[in-house]
Short mmCIF file of C-alpha atoms in Angstrom, two decimals:
data_model
loop_
_atom_site.label_atom_id
_atom_site.label_comp_id
_atom_site.label_asym_id
_atom_site.label_seq_id
_atom_site.Cartn_x
_atom_site.Cartn_y
_atom_site.Cartn_z
CA UNK A 16 21.79 77.04 -7.79
CA UNK A 17 21.03 75.61 -4.35
CA UNK A 18 24.73 75.14 -3.65
CA UNK A 19 25.43 78.77 -4.58
CA UNK A 20 22.69 79.91 -2.24
CA UNK A 21 24.12 77.78 0.55
CA UNK A 22 27.62 79.13 -0.04
CA UNK A 23 26.23 82.65 0.15
CA UNK A 24 24.49 81.66 3.35
CA UNK A 25 27.80 80.40 4.76
CA UNK A 26 29.40 83.74 3.90
CA UNK A 27 26.60 85.64 5.61
CA UNK A 28 26.83 83.39 8.62
CA UNK A 29 30.58 84.05 8.77
CA UNK A 30 29.87 87.77 8.93
CA UNK A 31 27.20 87.13 11.53
CA UNK A 32 29.63 84.96 13.48
CA UNK A 33 32.23 87.71 13.63
CA UNK A 34 29.61 90.14 14.86
CA UNK A 35 28.34 87.61 17.32
CA UNK A 36 31.78 87.03 18.80
CA UNK A 37 32.10 90.76 19.46
CA UNK A 38 28.50 91.59 20.36
CA UNK A 39 26.26 88.61 21.15
CA UNK A 40 28.38 85.61 22.19
CA UNK A 41 25.51 84.07 24.12
CA UNK A 42 23.11 83.78 21.16
CA UNK A 43 21.92 80.21 20.62
CA UNK A 44 20.69 79.10 17.21
CA UNK A 45 20.12 75.87 15.35
CA UNK A 46 23.37 74.44 13.99
CA UNK A 47 24.38 71.52 11.77
CA UNK A 48 27.31 69.43 12.97
CA UNK A 49 29.49 66.49 12.06
CA UNK A 50 29.68 63.89 14.81
CA UNK A 51 33.26 63.06 15.82
CA UNK A 52 32.27 59.45 16.41
CA UNK A 53 30.59 58.80 13.07
CA UNK A 54 31.30 61.85 10.93
CA UNK A 55 27.59 62.00 10.04
CA UNK A 56 25.53 65.18 9.91
CA UNK A 57 23.44 65.96 12.99
CA UNK A 58 21.53 69.00 14.28
CA UNK A 59 21.95 70.84 17.58
CA UNK A 60 21.67 74.28 19.16
CA UNK A 61 24.82 76.39 19.09
CA UNK A 62 26.44 79.75 18.45
CA UNK A 63 26.74 81.56 15.10
CA UNK A 64 30.36 80.38 14.92
CA UNK A 65 29.17 76.80 15.25
CA UNK A 66 26.58 77.44 12.56
CA UNK A 67 29.32 78.65 10.21
CA UNK A 68 31.49 75.59 10.70
CA UNK A 69 28.46 73.31 10.74
CA UNK A 70 27.21 74.61 7.39
CA UNK A 71 30.72 74.38 5.96
CA UNK A 72 31.00 70.75 7.02
CA UNK A 73 27.53 70.01 5.69
CA UNK A 74 28.41 71.46 2.29
CA UNK A 75 31.58 69.33 2.20
CA UNK A 76 30.29 66.18 3.90
CA UNK A 77 31.08 64.00 0.86
CA UNK A 78 34.67 65.20 0.89
CA UNK A 79 34.80 64.72 4.65
CA UNK A 80 33.88 61.05 4.34
CA UNK A 81 36.00 60.38 1.25
CA UNK A 82 39.75 59.71 1.53
CA UNK A 83 42.13 61.57 -0.73
CA UNK A 84 42.95 58.27 -2.47
CA UNK A 85 41.20 54.87 -2.51
CA UNK A 86 44.35 53.43 -0.92
CA UNK A 87 47.74 54.79 -0.10
CA UNK A 88 51.18 54.09 1.28
CA UNK A 89 51.57 54.99 4.98
CA UNK A 90 53.37 58.31 5.46
CA UNK A 91 55.38 59.19 8.58
CA UNK A 92 53.81 62.17 10.33
CA UNK A 93 54.77 63.91 13.57
CA UNK A 94 52.55 66.07 15.76
CA UNK A 95 54.80 68.36 17.79
CA UNK A 96 54.15 69.31 21.43
CA UNK A 97 52.03 72.45 21.61
CA UNK A 98 51.35 72.50 17.86
CA UNK A 99 48.11 74.24 16.87
CA UNK A 100 45.33 72.32 15.09
CA UNK A 101 45.60 74.58 12.05
CA UNK A 102 49.34 73.96 11.77
CA UNK A 103 48.65 70.24 11.89
CA UNK A 104 45.98 70.64 9.21
CA UNK A 105 48.31 72.60 6.91
CA UNK A 106 51.11 70.05 7.22
CA UNK A 107 48.71 67.17 6.57
CA UNK A 108 47.68 68.82 3.31
CA UNK A 109 51.31 69.55 2.38
CA UNK A 110 52.20 65.90 3.03
CA UNK A 111 49.50 64.76 0.61
CA UNK A 112 47.50 62.99 3.32
CA UNK A 113 44.33 65.12 3.14
CA UNK A 114 42.79 67.24 0.40
CA UNK A 115 41.91 70.31 2.46
CA UNK A 116 43.50 71.83 5.55
CA UNK A 117 40.46 74.08 5.91
CA UNK A 118 38.08 71.12 6.04
CA UNK A 119 40.26 69.30 8.56
CA UNK A 120 40.43 72.39 10.76
CA UNK A 121 36.66 72.96 10.49
CA UNK A 122 36.06 69.39 11.66
CA UNK A 123 38.43 69.84 14.60
CA UNK A 124 37.16 73.30 15.54
CA UNK A 125 33.48 72.49 15.29
CA UNK A 126 33.71 69.31 17.35
CA UNK A 127 36.05 70.98 19.87
CA UNK A 128 38.74 68.34 19.41
CA UNK A 129 41.83 70.54 19.26
CA UNK A 130 42.82 69.78 22.85
CA UNK A 131 42.49 66.02 22.27
CA UNK A 132 45.20 65.74 19.59
CA UNK A 133 48.32 64.18 21.09
CA UNK A 134 51.92 64.87 20.17
CA UNK A 135 53.77 61.88 18.76
CA UNK A 136 54.87 59.96 15.68
CA UNK A 137 52.25 58.37 13.44
CA UNK A 138 51.83 56.45 10.21
CA UNK A 139 48.99 58.09 8.27
CA UNK A 140 47.67 57.29 4.83
CA UNK A 141 45.82 59.24 2.10
CA UNK A 142 43.52 56.22 2.11
CA UNK A 143 42.14 57.40 5.47
CA UNK A 144 39.22 59.82 5.89
CA UNK A 145 39.55 62.97 7.99
CA UNK A 146 37.54 61.44 10.88
CA UNK A 147 39.83 58.38 10.71
CA UNK A 148 42.95 60.56 10.90
CA UNK A 149 41.57 62.59 13.80
CA UNK A 150 40.76 59.36 15.64
CA UNK A 151 44.35 58.19 15.27
CA UNK A 152 45.79 61.54 16.38
CA UNK A 153 43.60 61.50 19.48
CA UNK A 154 45.09 58.30 20.82
CA UNK A 155 48.78 59.01 20.51
CA UNK A 156 49.52 55.63 19.01
CA UNK A 157 53.09 55.07 17.79
CA UNK A 158 53.70 54.80 14.09
CA UNK A 159 52.98 51.30 12.92
CA UNK A 160 51.74 49.49 9.86
CA UNK A 161 49.74 46.34 9.25
CA UNK A 162 50.86 43.89 6.57
CA UNK A 163 48.76 40.95 5.40
CA UNK A 164 50.66 38.20 3.59
CA UNK A 165 48.30 35.77 1.82
CA UNK A 166 48.89 32.03 1.55
CA UNK A 167 50.50 31.06 -1.73
CA UNK A 168 52.71 34.10 -2.32
CA UNK A 169 56.25 33.42 -3.47
CA UNK A 170 59.02 35.39 -1.83
CA UNK A 171 59.53 37.79 -4.73
CA UNK A 172 55.82 38.64 -4.69
CA UNK A 173 56.10 39.68 -1.07
CA UNK A 174 59.26 41.69 -1.74
CA UNK A 175 57.59 43.45 -4.67
CA UNK A 176 54.52 44.25 -2.54
CA UNK A 177 56.65 45.65 0.29
CA UNK A 178 58.49 47.96 -2.08
CA UNK A 179 55.37 49.16 -3.90
CA UNK A 180 53.75 49.98 -0.56
CA UNK A 181 56.77 52.05 0.44
CA UNK A 182 57.50 49.78 3.39
CA UNK A 183 61.00 48.61 2.49
CA UNK A 184 63.30 47.87 -0.42
CA UNK A 185 62.58 44.61 -2.27
CA UNK A 186 66.29 44.06 -2.84
CA UNK A 187 67.10 44.59 0.83
CA UNK A 188 64.29 42.25 1.94
CA UNK A 189 65.47 39.47 -0.38
CA UNK A 190 69.05 39.95 0.80
CA UNK A 191 67.91 39.18 4.35
CA UNK A 192 65.67 36.25 3.35
CA UNK A 193 68.54 33.74 3.38
CA UNK A 194 68.51 30.62 5.52
CA UNK A 195 72.17 31.00 6.50
CA UNK A 196 71.37 34.26 8.32
CA UNK A 197 68.69 32.67 10.50
CA UNK A 198 69.45 28.96 10.96
CA UNK A 199 71.31 29.42 14.25
CA UNK A 200 68.32 31.20 15.75
CA UNK A 201 65.58 28.93 14.35
CA UNK A 202 66.31 25.23 14.68
CA UNK A 203 63.50 24.20 12.31
CA UNK A 204 65.61 25.55 9.44
CA UNK A 205 68.34 22.95 9.98
CA UNK A 206 66.94 20.68 7.24
CA UNK A 207 66.98 23.46 4.65
CA UNK A 208 69.94 23.17 2.24
CA UNK A 209 72.80 25.55 2.88
CA UNK A 210 72.60 28.66 0.73
CA UNK A 211 68.84 28.36 0.22
CA UNK A 212 66.33 31.17 0.67
CA UNK A 213 63.52 31.34 3.23
CA UNK A 214 60.96 30.45 0.55
CA UNK A 215 58.14 28.54 2.25
CA UNK A 216 59.03 29.59 5.80
CA UNK A 217 57.80 33.19 5.73
CA UNK A 218 54.53 32.28 7.37
CA UNK A 219 51.45 33.89 5.76
CA UNK A 220 49.50 35.97 8.26
CA UNK A 221 48.75 39.55 9.31
CA UNK A 222 51.62 41.39 10.99
CA UNK A 223 51.91 44.72 12.79
CA UNK A 224 55.25 46.43 12.42
CA UNK A 225 56.88 49.67 13.53
CA UNK A 226 57.15 52.22 10.76
CA UNK A 227 59.61 52.52 9.19
CA UNK A 228 60.22 48.76 9.35
CA UNK A 229 63.35 46.80 8.52
CA UNK A 230 63.54 43.39 6.79
CA UNK A 231 64.72 41.97 10.11
CA UNK A 232 61.56 43.25 11.83
CA UNK A 233 59.28 41.41 9.42
CA UNK A 234 61.33 38.24 8.94
CA UNK A 235 61.74 37.80 12.70
CA UNK A 236 57.97 37.92 13.14
CA UNK A 237 57.29 35.57 10.22
CA UNK A 238 59.80 32.93 11.31
CA UNK A 239 58.64 33.21 14.91
CA UNK A 240 55.08 32.68 13.73
CA UNK A 241 56.11 29.60 11.73
CA UNK A 242 57.85 28.19 14.80
CA UNK A 243 54.72 28.74 16.91
CA UNK A 244 52.19 27.42 14.37
CA UNK A 245 54.13 24.36 13.16
CA UNK A 246 54.24 22.65 16.53
CA UNK A 247 56.71 20.03 17.82
CA UNK A 248 53.92 17.46 17.43
CA UNK A 249 53.58 18.32 13.76
CA UNK A 250 57.34 18.03 13.27
CA UNK A 251 57.28 14.65 14.99
CA UNK A 252 54.50 13.59 12.63
CA UNK A 253 56.73 14.47 9.66
CA UNK A 254 59.38 12.12 11.04
CA UNK A 255 56.78 9.37 11.48
CA UNK A 256 55.96 9.67 7.78
CA UNK A 257 59.65 9.46 6.88
CA UNK A 258 59.92 13.09 5.78
CA UNK A 259 62.02 16.02 6.88
CA UNK A 260 60.17 19.21 7.74
CA UNK A 261 61.67 20.77 4.61
CA UNK A 262 60.09 18.05 2.46
CA UNK A 263 56.73 18.56 4.15
CA UNK A 264 56.83 22.32 3.59
CA UNK A 265 57.90 21.78 -0.02
CA UNK A 266 54.96 19.46 -0.78
CA UNK A 267 52.59 21.69 1.22
CA UNK A 268 53.57 24.64 -0.98
CA UNK A 269 52.51 22.66 -4.08
CA UNK A 270 49.23 21.70 -2.42
CA UNK A 271 48.69 25.38 -1.55
CA UNK A 272 48.92 26.40 -5.21
CA UNK A 273 46.85 23.48 -6.52
CA UNK A 274 43.97 23.58 -4.04
CA UNK A 275 41.12 26.07 -4.14
CA UNK A 276 38.56 24.35 -1.93
CA UNK A 277 39.80 23.73 1.64
CA UNK A 278 38.24 20.27 1.81
CA UNK A 279 40.27 19.14 -1.21
CA UNK A 280 43.68 19.84 0.33
CA UNK A 281 44.03 16.38 1.98
CA UNK A 282 42.87 14.72 -1.26
CA UNK A 283 45.41 16.59 -3.38
CA UNK A 284 48.15 15.90 -0.83
CA UNK A 285 47.18 12.22 -0.94
CA UNK A 286 47.50 12.12 -4.73
CA UNK A 287 51.02 13.57 -4.66
CA UNK A 288 52.09 11.25 -1.85
CA UNK A 289 50.74 8.25 -3.80
CA UNK A 290 52.67 9.34 -6.88
CA UNK A 291 55.86 9.76 -4.85
CA UNK A 292 55.51 6.23 -3.46
CA UNK A 293 55.09 4.84 -6.98
CA UNK A 294 58.06 6.85 -8.27
CA UNK A 295 55.82 8.79 -10.66
CA UNK A 296 56.42 12.34 -11.84
CA UNK A 297 54.35 14.76 -9.77
CA UNK A 298 53.51 16.78 -12.92
CA UNK A 299 52.35 19.74 -10.84
CA UNK A 300 51.73 22.84 -12.96
CA UNK A 301 52.60 25.31 -10.15
CA UNK A 302 56.17 23.99 -10.05
CA UNK A 303 56.58 24.92 -13.71
CA UNK A 304 54.96 28.30 -13.05
CA UNK A 305 57.49 28.85 -10.28
CA UNK A 306 60.35 27.95 -12.59
CA UNK A 307 58.91 30.22 -15.28
CA UNK A 308 58.87 33.20 -12.92
CA UNK A 309 57.37 36.62 -13.55
CA UNK A 310 55.48 37.03 -16.82
CA UNK A 311 55.89 40.59 -18.08
CA UNK A 312 53.19 40.10 -20.70
CA UNK A 313 50.52 39.25 -18.12
CA UNK A 314 52.05 41.10 -15.16
CA UNK A 315 51.65 37.95 -13.06
CA UNK A 316 53.90 35.61 -11.14
CA UNK A 317 51.63 32.60 -11.64
CA UNK A 318 50.64 32.56 -15.30
CA UNK A 319 49.00 29.47 -16.87
CA UNK A 320 51.43 27.18 -18.66
CA UNK A 321 51.21 25.25 -21.91
CA UNK A 322 52.13 21.59 -22.33
CA UNK A 323 55.08 22.76 -24.43
CA UNK A 324 56.37 24.83 -21.50
CA UNK A 325 55.81 21.95 -19.09
CA UNK A 326 58.01 19.68 -21.17
CA UNK A 327 60.65 22.20 -22.16
CA UNK A 328 61.42 24.55 -19.24
CA UNK A 329 64.69 23.28 -17.83
CA UNK A 330 64.64 23.71 -14.07
CA UNK A 331 65.07 21.45 -11.04
CA UNK A 332 61.65 22.76 -9.99
CA UNK A 333 59.92 21.38 -13.09
CA UNK A 334 58.18 18.23 -11.81
CA UNK A 335 57.24 17.21 -15.35
CA UNK A 336 60.94 16.63 -16.07
CA UNK A 337 62.29 15.71 -12.63
CA UNK A 338 61.22 12.86 -10.38
CA UNK A 339 60.46 13.47 -6.72
CA UNK A 340 60.01 16.76 -4.95
CA UNK A 341 61.54 20.01 -6.20
CA UNK A 342 64.57 21.34 -4.27
CA UNK A 343 62.41 23.46 -2.00
CA UNK A 344 59.05 25.18 -1.50
CA UNK A 345 57.53 27.26 -4.30
CA UNK A 346 55.50 29.58 -2.05
CA UNK A 347 54.45 30.17 1.55
CA UNK A 348 51.92 27.46 2.40
CA UNK A 349 49.24 28.06 4.98
CA UNK A 350 48.80 25.89 8.05
CA UNK A 351 45.97 23.87 6.48
CA UNK A 352 48.13 22.84 3.53
CA UNK A 353 50.90 21.74 5.90
CA UNK A 354 48.37 19.72 7.91
CA UNK A 355 47.03 18.19 4.68
CA UNK A 356 50.47 16.75 3.92
CA UNK A 357 50.88 15.47 7.48
CA UNK A 358 47.38 14.00 7.56
CA UNK A 359 46.46 13.24 3.93
CA UNK A 360 43.32 11.52 2.70
CA UNK A 361 43.91 7.78 2.34
CA UNK A 362 42.85 6.99 -1.22
CA UNK A 363 44.14 5.24 -4.33
CA UNK A 364 43.87 8.40 -6.43
CA UNK A 365 46.79 9.16 -8.73
CA UNK A 366 45.31 11.82 -11.01
CA UNK A 367 43.17 14.94 -10.79
CA UNK A 368 42.18 17.90 -12.92
CA UNK A 369 40.28 21.13 -12.37
CA UNK A 370 36.64 20.83 -13.37
CA UNK A 371 35.52 24.44 -13.06
CA UNK A 372 38.47 26.46 -11.82
CA UNK A 373 37.86 25.49 -8.21
CA UNK A 374 36.79 21.88 -7.60
CA UNK A 375 38.82 18.93 -8.87
CA UNK A 376 37.94 15.54 -10.33
CA UNK A 377 40.03 12.64 -9.00
CA UNK A 378 40.85 9.30 -10.66
CA UNK A 379 42.69 6.10 -9.78
CA UNK A 380 43.93 5.22 -13.27
CA UNK A 381 45.11 7.14 -16.31
CA UNK A 382 42.32 5.64 -18.42
CA UNK A 383 39.72 6.80 -15.91
CA UNK A 384 41.40 10.21 -15.84
CA UNK A 385 41.15 10.57 -19.63
CA UNK A 386 37.55 9.42 -19.67
CA UNK A 387 36.53 11.96 -17.03
CA UNK A 388 38.35 14.71 -18.90
CA UNK A 389 36.25 13.90 -21.97
CA UNK A 390 33.09 14.04 -19.87
CA UNK A 391 34.01 17.52 -18.67
CA UNK A 392 35.20 18.73 -22.05
CA UNK A 393 38.83 19.02 -21.02
#
């Protein structure tokens, strides 16, 4: 009932506003507004026209502060020179970026922001609120997108994400993620076997890209970031340990998938290095998960494995069946996992298992390992 009364009031104010424009433009009355800086409701003195738009915004303040979708793929949008605010509002609604052209226009008109909107190309998302969109359009920023690549993603995961976000084709990205296309430009790739992919070298981080972006745009940034973060000193350290950089990145990728707690990375790296020295199988579950690939049943790339799978999946990446390191990395390791391999904890540990899904229990002998598993009900 209250909302109906308020809507009627808005209608009456609209009539009053039209009369005021023609007869009493100087009348000042109390008005409700939406602040352009915060989008929150405030109160001020203003004209009947301001009261109309203020009441309209107040009635729709929830919609004003709520994006059309919880999240959305960036959409290219152009504001043309001399374009009116209402034309912009209509095209935003048509593009599926906002829910209401009228609400967008009311926000612009009431806060007197029409003259502040700059012509240009933008990347807008239905996951943005109207105040967010107005803020972007005021600053004339070029179209760009931000991509965050987490540690531990395999290359296909990234490609799938890029395609689902409407950023680029997964197939096209994977076609460009070949070592042979980049080795002449980036010397650190010289140890990677010919014909291999860039698995492990697409450095996990947050990247800003032009929109639309090409695979070359992203891969150039990721390889450049790897080159900057994995310093010459770190590469020299790999040589001191008797490893190639490719071997370090490969082991670091396994550590990345095994470790949950940051402080355990050097311990886990130490275990694997000890096993390599003793010519033991690494028996790292993530390598089998990598070989297993995407699980349609679970919709996951990294599904838990059974002991039967560990001993039956035929792949050079299966470290239950193959001695030494797998042929290459299984994911993109973060800097801390790479450092853990270069500077491992010096222990006699040869075994570990997950105690609670995060922390691990370490042992020096197989008998000790079995006994601790019993203690933890494993």
